[in-house]
XYZ file of N, CA and C in Angstrom:
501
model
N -8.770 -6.899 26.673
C -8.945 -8.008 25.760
C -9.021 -9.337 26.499
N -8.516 -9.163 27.867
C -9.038 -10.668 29.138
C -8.008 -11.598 28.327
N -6.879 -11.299 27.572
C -5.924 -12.499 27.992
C -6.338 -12.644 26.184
N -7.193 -12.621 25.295
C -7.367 -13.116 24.247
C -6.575 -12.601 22.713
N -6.312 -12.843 22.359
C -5.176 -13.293 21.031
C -6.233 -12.354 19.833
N -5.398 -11.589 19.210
C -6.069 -10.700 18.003
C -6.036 -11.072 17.018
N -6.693 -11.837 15.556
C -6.012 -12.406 14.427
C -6.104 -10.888 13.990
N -5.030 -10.712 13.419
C -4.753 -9.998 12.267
C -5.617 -9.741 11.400
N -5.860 -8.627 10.704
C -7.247 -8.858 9.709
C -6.787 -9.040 8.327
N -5.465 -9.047 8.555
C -4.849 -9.174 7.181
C -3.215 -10.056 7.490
N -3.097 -11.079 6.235
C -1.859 -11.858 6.756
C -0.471 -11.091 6.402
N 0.520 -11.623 7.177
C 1.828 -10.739 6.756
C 2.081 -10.919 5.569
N 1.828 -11.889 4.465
C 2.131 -11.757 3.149
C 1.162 -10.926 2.762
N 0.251 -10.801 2.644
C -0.388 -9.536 2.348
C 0.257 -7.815 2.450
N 0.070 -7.844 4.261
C 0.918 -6.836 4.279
C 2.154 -6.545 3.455
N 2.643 -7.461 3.125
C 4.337 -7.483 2.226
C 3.738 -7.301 0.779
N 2.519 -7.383 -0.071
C 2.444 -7.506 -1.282
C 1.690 -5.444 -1.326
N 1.012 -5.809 -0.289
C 0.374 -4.168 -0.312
C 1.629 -3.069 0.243
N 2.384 -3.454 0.806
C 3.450 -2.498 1.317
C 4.229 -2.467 0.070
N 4.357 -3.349 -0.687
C 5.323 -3.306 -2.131
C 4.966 -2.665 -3.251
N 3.220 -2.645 -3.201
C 2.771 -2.049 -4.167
C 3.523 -0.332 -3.799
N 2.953 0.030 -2.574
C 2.671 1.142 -2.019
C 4.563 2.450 -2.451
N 4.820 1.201 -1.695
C 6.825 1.244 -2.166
C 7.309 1.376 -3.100
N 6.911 0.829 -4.296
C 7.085 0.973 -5.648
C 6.570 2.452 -6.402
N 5.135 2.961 -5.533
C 5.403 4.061 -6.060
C 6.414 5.031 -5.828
N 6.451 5.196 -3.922
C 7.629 6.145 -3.496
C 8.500 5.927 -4.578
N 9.140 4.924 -4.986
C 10.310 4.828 -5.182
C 10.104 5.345 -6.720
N 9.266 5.142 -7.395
C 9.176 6.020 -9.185
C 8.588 7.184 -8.868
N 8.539 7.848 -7.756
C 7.978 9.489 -7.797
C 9.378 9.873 -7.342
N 8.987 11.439 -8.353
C 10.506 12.044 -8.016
C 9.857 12.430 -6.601
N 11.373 13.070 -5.903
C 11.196 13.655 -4.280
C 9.773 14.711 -3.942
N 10.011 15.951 -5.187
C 9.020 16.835 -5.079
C 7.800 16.323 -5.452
N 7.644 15.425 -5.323
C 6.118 14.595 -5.404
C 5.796 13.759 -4.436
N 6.395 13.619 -3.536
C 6.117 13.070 -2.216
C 7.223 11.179 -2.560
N 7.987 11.464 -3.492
C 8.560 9.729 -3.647
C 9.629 9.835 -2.592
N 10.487 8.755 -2.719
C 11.245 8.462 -1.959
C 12.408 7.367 -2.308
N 13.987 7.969 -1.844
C 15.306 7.193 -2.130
C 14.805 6.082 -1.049
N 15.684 4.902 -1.744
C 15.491 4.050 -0.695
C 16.882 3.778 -0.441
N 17.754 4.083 0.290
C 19.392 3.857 0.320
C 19.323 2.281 1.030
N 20.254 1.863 0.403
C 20.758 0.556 1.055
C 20.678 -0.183 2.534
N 21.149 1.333 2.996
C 20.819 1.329 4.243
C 20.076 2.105 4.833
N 18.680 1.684 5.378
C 17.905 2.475 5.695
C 17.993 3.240 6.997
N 17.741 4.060 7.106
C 17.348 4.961 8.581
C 16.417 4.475 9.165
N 16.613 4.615 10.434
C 15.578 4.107 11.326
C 13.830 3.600 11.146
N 13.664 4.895 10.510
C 12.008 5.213 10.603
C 11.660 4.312 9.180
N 12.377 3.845 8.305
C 12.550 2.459 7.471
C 12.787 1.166 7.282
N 13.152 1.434 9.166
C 13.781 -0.560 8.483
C 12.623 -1.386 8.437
N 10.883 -0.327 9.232
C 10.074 -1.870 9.063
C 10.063 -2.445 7.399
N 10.424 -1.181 6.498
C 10.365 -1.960 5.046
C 11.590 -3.107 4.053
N 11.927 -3.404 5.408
C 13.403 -4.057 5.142
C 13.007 -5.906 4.350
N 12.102 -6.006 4.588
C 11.035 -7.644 4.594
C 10.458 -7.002 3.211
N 9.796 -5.975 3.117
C 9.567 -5.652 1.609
C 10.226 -5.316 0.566
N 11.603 -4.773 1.087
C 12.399 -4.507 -0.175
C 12.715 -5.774 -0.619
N 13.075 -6.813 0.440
C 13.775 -7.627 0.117
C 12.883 -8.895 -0.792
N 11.423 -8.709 -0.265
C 10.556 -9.302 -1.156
C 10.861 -8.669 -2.641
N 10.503 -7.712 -2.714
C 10.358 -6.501 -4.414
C 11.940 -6.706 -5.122
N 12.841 -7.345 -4.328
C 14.053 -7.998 -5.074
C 14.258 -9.486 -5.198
N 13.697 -9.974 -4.579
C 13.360 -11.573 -4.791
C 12.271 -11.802 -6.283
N 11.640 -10.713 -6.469
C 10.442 -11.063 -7.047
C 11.020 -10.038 -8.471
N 12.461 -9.959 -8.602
C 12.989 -9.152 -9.968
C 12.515 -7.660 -9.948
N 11.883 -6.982 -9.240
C 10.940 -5.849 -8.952
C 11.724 -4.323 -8.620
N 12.581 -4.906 -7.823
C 13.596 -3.923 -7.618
C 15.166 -5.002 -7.561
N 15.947 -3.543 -7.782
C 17.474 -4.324 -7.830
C 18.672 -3.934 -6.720
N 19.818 -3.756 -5.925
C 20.437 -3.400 -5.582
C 21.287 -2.871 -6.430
N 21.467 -1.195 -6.280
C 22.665 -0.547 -6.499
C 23.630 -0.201 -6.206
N 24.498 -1.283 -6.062
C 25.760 -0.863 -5.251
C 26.686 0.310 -5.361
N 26.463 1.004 -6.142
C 27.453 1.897 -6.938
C 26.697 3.077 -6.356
N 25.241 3.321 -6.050
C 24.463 4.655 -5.962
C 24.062 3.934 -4.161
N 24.492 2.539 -3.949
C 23.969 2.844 -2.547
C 22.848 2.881 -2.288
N 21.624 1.831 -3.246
C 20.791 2.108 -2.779
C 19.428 1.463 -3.928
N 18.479 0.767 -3.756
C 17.464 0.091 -4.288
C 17.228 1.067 -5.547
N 16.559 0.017 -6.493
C 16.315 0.739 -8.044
C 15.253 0.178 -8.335
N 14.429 0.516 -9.143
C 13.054 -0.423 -10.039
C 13.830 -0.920 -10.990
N 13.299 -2.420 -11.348
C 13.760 -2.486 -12.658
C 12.813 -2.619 -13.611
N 13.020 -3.087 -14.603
C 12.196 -3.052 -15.943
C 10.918 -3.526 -15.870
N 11.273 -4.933 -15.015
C 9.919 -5.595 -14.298
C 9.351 -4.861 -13.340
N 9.615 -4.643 -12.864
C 9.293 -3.592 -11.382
C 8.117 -2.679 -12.468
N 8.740 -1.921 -13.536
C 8.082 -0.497 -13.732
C 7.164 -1.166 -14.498
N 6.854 -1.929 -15.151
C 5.618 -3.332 -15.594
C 4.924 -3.066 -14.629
N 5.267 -3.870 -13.803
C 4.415 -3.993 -12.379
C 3.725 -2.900 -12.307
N 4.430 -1.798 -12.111
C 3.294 -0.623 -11.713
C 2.438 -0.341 -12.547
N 2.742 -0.043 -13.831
C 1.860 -0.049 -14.685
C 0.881 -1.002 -15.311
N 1.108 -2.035 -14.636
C 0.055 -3.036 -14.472
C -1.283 -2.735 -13.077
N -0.406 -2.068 -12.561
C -1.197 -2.085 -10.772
C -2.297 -0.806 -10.748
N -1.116 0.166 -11.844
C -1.969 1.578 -12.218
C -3.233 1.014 -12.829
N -2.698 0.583 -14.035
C -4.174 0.017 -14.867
C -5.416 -0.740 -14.703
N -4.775 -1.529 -13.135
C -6.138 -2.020 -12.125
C -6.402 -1.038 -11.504
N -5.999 -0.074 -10.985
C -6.328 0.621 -10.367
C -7.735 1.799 -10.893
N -6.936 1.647 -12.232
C -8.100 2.948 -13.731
C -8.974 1.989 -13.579
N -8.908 1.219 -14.087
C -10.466 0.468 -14.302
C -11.104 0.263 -13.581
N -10.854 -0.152 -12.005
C -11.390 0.259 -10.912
C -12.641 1.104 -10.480
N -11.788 2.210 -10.209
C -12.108 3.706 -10.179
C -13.187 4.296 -11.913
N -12.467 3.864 -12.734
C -13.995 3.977 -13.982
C -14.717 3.259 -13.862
N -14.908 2.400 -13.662
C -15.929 1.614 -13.118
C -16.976 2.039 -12.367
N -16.628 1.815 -10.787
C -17.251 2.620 -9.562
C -17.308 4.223 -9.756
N -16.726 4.453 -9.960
C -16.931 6.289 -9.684
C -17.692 6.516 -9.605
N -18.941 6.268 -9.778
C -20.187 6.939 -10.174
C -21.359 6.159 -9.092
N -20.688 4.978 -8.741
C -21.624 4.055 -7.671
C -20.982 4.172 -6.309
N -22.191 4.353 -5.409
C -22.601 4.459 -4.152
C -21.097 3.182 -3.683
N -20.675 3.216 -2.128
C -19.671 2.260 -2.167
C -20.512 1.305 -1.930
N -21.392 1.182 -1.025
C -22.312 -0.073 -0.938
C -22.791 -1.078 -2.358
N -23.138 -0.231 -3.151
C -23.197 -0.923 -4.251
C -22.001 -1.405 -5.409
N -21.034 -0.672 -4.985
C -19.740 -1.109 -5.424
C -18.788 -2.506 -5.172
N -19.206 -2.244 -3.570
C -18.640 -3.032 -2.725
C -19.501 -4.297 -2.787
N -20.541 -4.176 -3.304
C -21.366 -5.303 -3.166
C -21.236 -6.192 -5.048
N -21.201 -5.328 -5.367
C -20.659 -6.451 -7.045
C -18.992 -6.217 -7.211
N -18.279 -5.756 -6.122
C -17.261 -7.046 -6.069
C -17.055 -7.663 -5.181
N -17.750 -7.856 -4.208
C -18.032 -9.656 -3.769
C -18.988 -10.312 -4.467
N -19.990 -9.728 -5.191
C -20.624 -10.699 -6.303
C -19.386 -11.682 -7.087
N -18.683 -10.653 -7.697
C -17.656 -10.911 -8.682
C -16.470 -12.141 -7.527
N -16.273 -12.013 -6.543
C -15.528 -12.366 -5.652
C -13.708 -11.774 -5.542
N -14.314 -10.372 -5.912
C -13.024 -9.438 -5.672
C -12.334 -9.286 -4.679
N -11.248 -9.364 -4.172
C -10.751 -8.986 -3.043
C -11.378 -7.409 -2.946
N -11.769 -7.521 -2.075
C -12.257 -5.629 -1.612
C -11.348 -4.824 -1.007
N -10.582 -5.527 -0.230
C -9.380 -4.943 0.727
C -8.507 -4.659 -0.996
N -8.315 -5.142 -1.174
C -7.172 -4.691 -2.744
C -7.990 -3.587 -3.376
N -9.278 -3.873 -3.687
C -9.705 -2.719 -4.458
C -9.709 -1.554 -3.614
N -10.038 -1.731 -2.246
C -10.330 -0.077 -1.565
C -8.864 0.059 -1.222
N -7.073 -0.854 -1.230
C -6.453 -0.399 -0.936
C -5.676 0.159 -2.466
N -6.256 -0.232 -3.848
C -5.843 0.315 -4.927
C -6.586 1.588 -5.214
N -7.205 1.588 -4.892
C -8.200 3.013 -5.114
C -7.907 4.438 -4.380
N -7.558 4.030 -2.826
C -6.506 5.298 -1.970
C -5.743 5.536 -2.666
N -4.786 4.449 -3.023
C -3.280 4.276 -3.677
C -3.012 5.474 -4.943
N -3.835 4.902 -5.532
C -4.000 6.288 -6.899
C -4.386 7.100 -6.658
N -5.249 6.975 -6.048
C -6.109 8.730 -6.207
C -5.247 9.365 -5.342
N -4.456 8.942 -4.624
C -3.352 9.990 -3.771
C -3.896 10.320 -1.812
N -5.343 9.559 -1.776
C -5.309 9.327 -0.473
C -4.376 8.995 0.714
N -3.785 8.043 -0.156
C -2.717 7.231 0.776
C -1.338 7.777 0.785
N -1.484 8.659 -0.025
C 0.257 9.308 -0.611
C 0.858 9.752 1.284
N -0.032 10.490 1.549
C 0.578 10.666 3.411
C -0.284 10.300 4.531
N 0.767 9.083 5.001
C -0.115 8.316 5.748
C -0.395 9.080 7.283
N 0.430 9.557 7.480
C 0.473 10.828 8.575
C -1.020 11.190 8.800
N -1.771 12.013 7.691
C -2.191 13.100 7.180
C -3.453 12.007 7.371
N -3.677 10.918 6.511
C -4.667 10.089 6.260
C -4.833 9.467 7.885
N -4.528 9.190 8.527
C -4.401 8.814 9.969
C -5.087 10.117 10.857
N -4.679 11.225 10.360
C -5.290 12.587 11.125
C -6.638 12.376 10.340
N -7.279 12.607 9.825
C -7.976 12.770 9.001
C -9.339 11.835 9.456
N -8.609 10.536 9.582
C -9.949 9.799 10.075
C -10.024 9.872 11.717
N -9.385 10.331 12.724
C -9.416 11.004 14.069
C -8.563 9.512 14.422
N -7.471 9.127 13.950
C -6.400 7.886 14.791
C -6.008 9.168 16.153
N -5.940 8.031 17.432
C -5.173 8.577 18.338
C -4.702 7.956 19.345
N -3.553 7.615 19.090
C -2.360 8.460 18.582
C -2.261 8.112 17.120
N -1.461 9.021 16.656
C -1.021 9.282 15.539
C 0.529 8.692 15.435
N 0.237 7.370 14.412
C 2.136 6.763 14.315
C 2.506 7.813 13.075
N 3.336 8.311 13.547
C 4.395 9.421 12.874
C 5.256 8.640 11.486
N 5.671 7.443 11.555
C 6.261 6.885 10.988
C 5.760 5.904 10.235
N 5.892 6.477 8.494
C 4.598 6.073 7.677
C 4.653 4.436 7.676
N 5.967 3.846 7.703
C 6.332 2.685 7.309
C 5.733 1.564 8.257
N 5.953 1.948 9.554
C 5.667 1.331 10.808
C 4.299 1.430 10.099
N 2.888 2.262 10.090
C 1.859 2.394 9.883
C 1.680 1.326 8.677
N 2.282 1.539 7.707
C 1.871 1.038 6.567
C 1.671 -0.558 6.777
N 2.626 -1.247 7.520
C 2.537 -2.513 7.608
C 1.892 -3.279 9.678
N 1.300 -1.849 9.833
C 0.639 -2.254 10.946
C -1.107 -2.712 10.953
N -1.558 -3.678 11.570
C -3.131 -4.195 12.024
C -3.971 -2.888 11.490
N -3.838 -1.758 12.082
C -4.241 -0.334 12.145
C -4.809 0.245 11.065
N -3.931 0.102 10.013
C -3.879 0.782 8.454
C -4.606 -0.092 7.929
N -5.068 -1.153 7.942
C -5.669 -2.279 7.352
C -7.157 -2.382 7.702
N -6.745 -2.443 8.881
C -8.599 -2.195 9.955
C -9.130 -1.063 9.112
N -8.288 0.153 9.282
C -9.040 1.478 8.705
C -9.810 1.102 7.581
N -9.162 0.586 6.293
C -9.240 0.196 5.016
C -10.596 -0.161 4.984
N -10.146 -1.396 5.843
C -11.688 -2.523 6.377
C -12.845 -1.714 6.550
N -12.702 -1.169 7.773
C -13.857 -0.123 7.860
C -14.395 0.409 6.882
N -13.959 0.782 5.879
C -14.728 1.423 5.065
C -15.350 0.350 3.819
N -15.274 -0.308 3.770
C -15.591 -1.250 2.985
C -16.841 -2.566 3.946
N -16.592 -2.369 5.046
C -17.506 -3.119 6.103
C -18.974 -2.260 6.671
N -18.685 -1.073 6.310
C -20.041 -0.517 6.452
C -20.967 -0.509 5.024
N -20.288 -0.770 3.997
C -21.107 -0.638 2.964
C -22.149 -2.186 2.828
């Protein structure tokens, strides 16, 4: 790179609003569906989401449970998703049926964020459910093992990009 500086292709508040979306589901899927406890105190391979929980509780979204030890959705929170789901449906009914190039191209007509739509569109349809898996899949190498680290890395975002930059 000869010494030169990478911007980010996406800003850390971003990363923090797309990592929250992403978080919010783990956290309303039961276990046998791929969700996830978020205990108070996280384990290692979690603390990069330590900046997002703490956003998704600033923002009424999630709550601390002191008693269970460990983050909760709250009322607002489960709004939220079902607000995020319902961009997500209309989305996806929408496009389904159009080429991404032409998708991608009337919503920058519209002046859509595209990175939101192609990162709401994985999101549901269950692309993104294992980031592991989705990382193998498009030939990453190496492969970050640790979804969280991934989720809020340059990497996961570029990918996104890519697919929305060739159309």
């Amino acid at each position: 790179m000869n010494g030169e500086r990478r911007v980010p292709v996406v800003s850390r508040e971003q990363k923090l609003v797309y990592a929250g979306i992403y978080v919010l589901k783990k956290m309303d899927l039961k276990p046998a569906d791929g969700g996830v406890e978020m205990p108070l105190v996280l384990p290692s391979e979690l603390t990069p989401l330590e900046d997002v929980l703490q956003e998704l509780v600033n923002a009424d979204l999630v709550e601390v449970n002191r008693r269970k030890a460990r983050f909760e959705i709250t009322r607002k929170g489960l709004a939220y998703l079902t607000e995020i789901i319902d961009e997500a449906e209309a989305l996806i009914e929408e496009f389904d049926e159009e080429s991404l190039e032409d998708a991608v191209a009337e919503l920058r007509r519209r002046n859509v964020d595209v990175l939101r739509a192609r990162f709401l569109w994985g999101w549901y349809d269950g692309e993104l459910d294992d980031l592991v898996l989705f990382q193998q899949r498009r030939g990453a190498s190496p492969v970050e093992p640790w979804w969280a680290d991934y989720l809020l890395s340059d990497a996961f975002y570029e990918e996104l990009l890519r697919d929305v930059a060739r159309a």
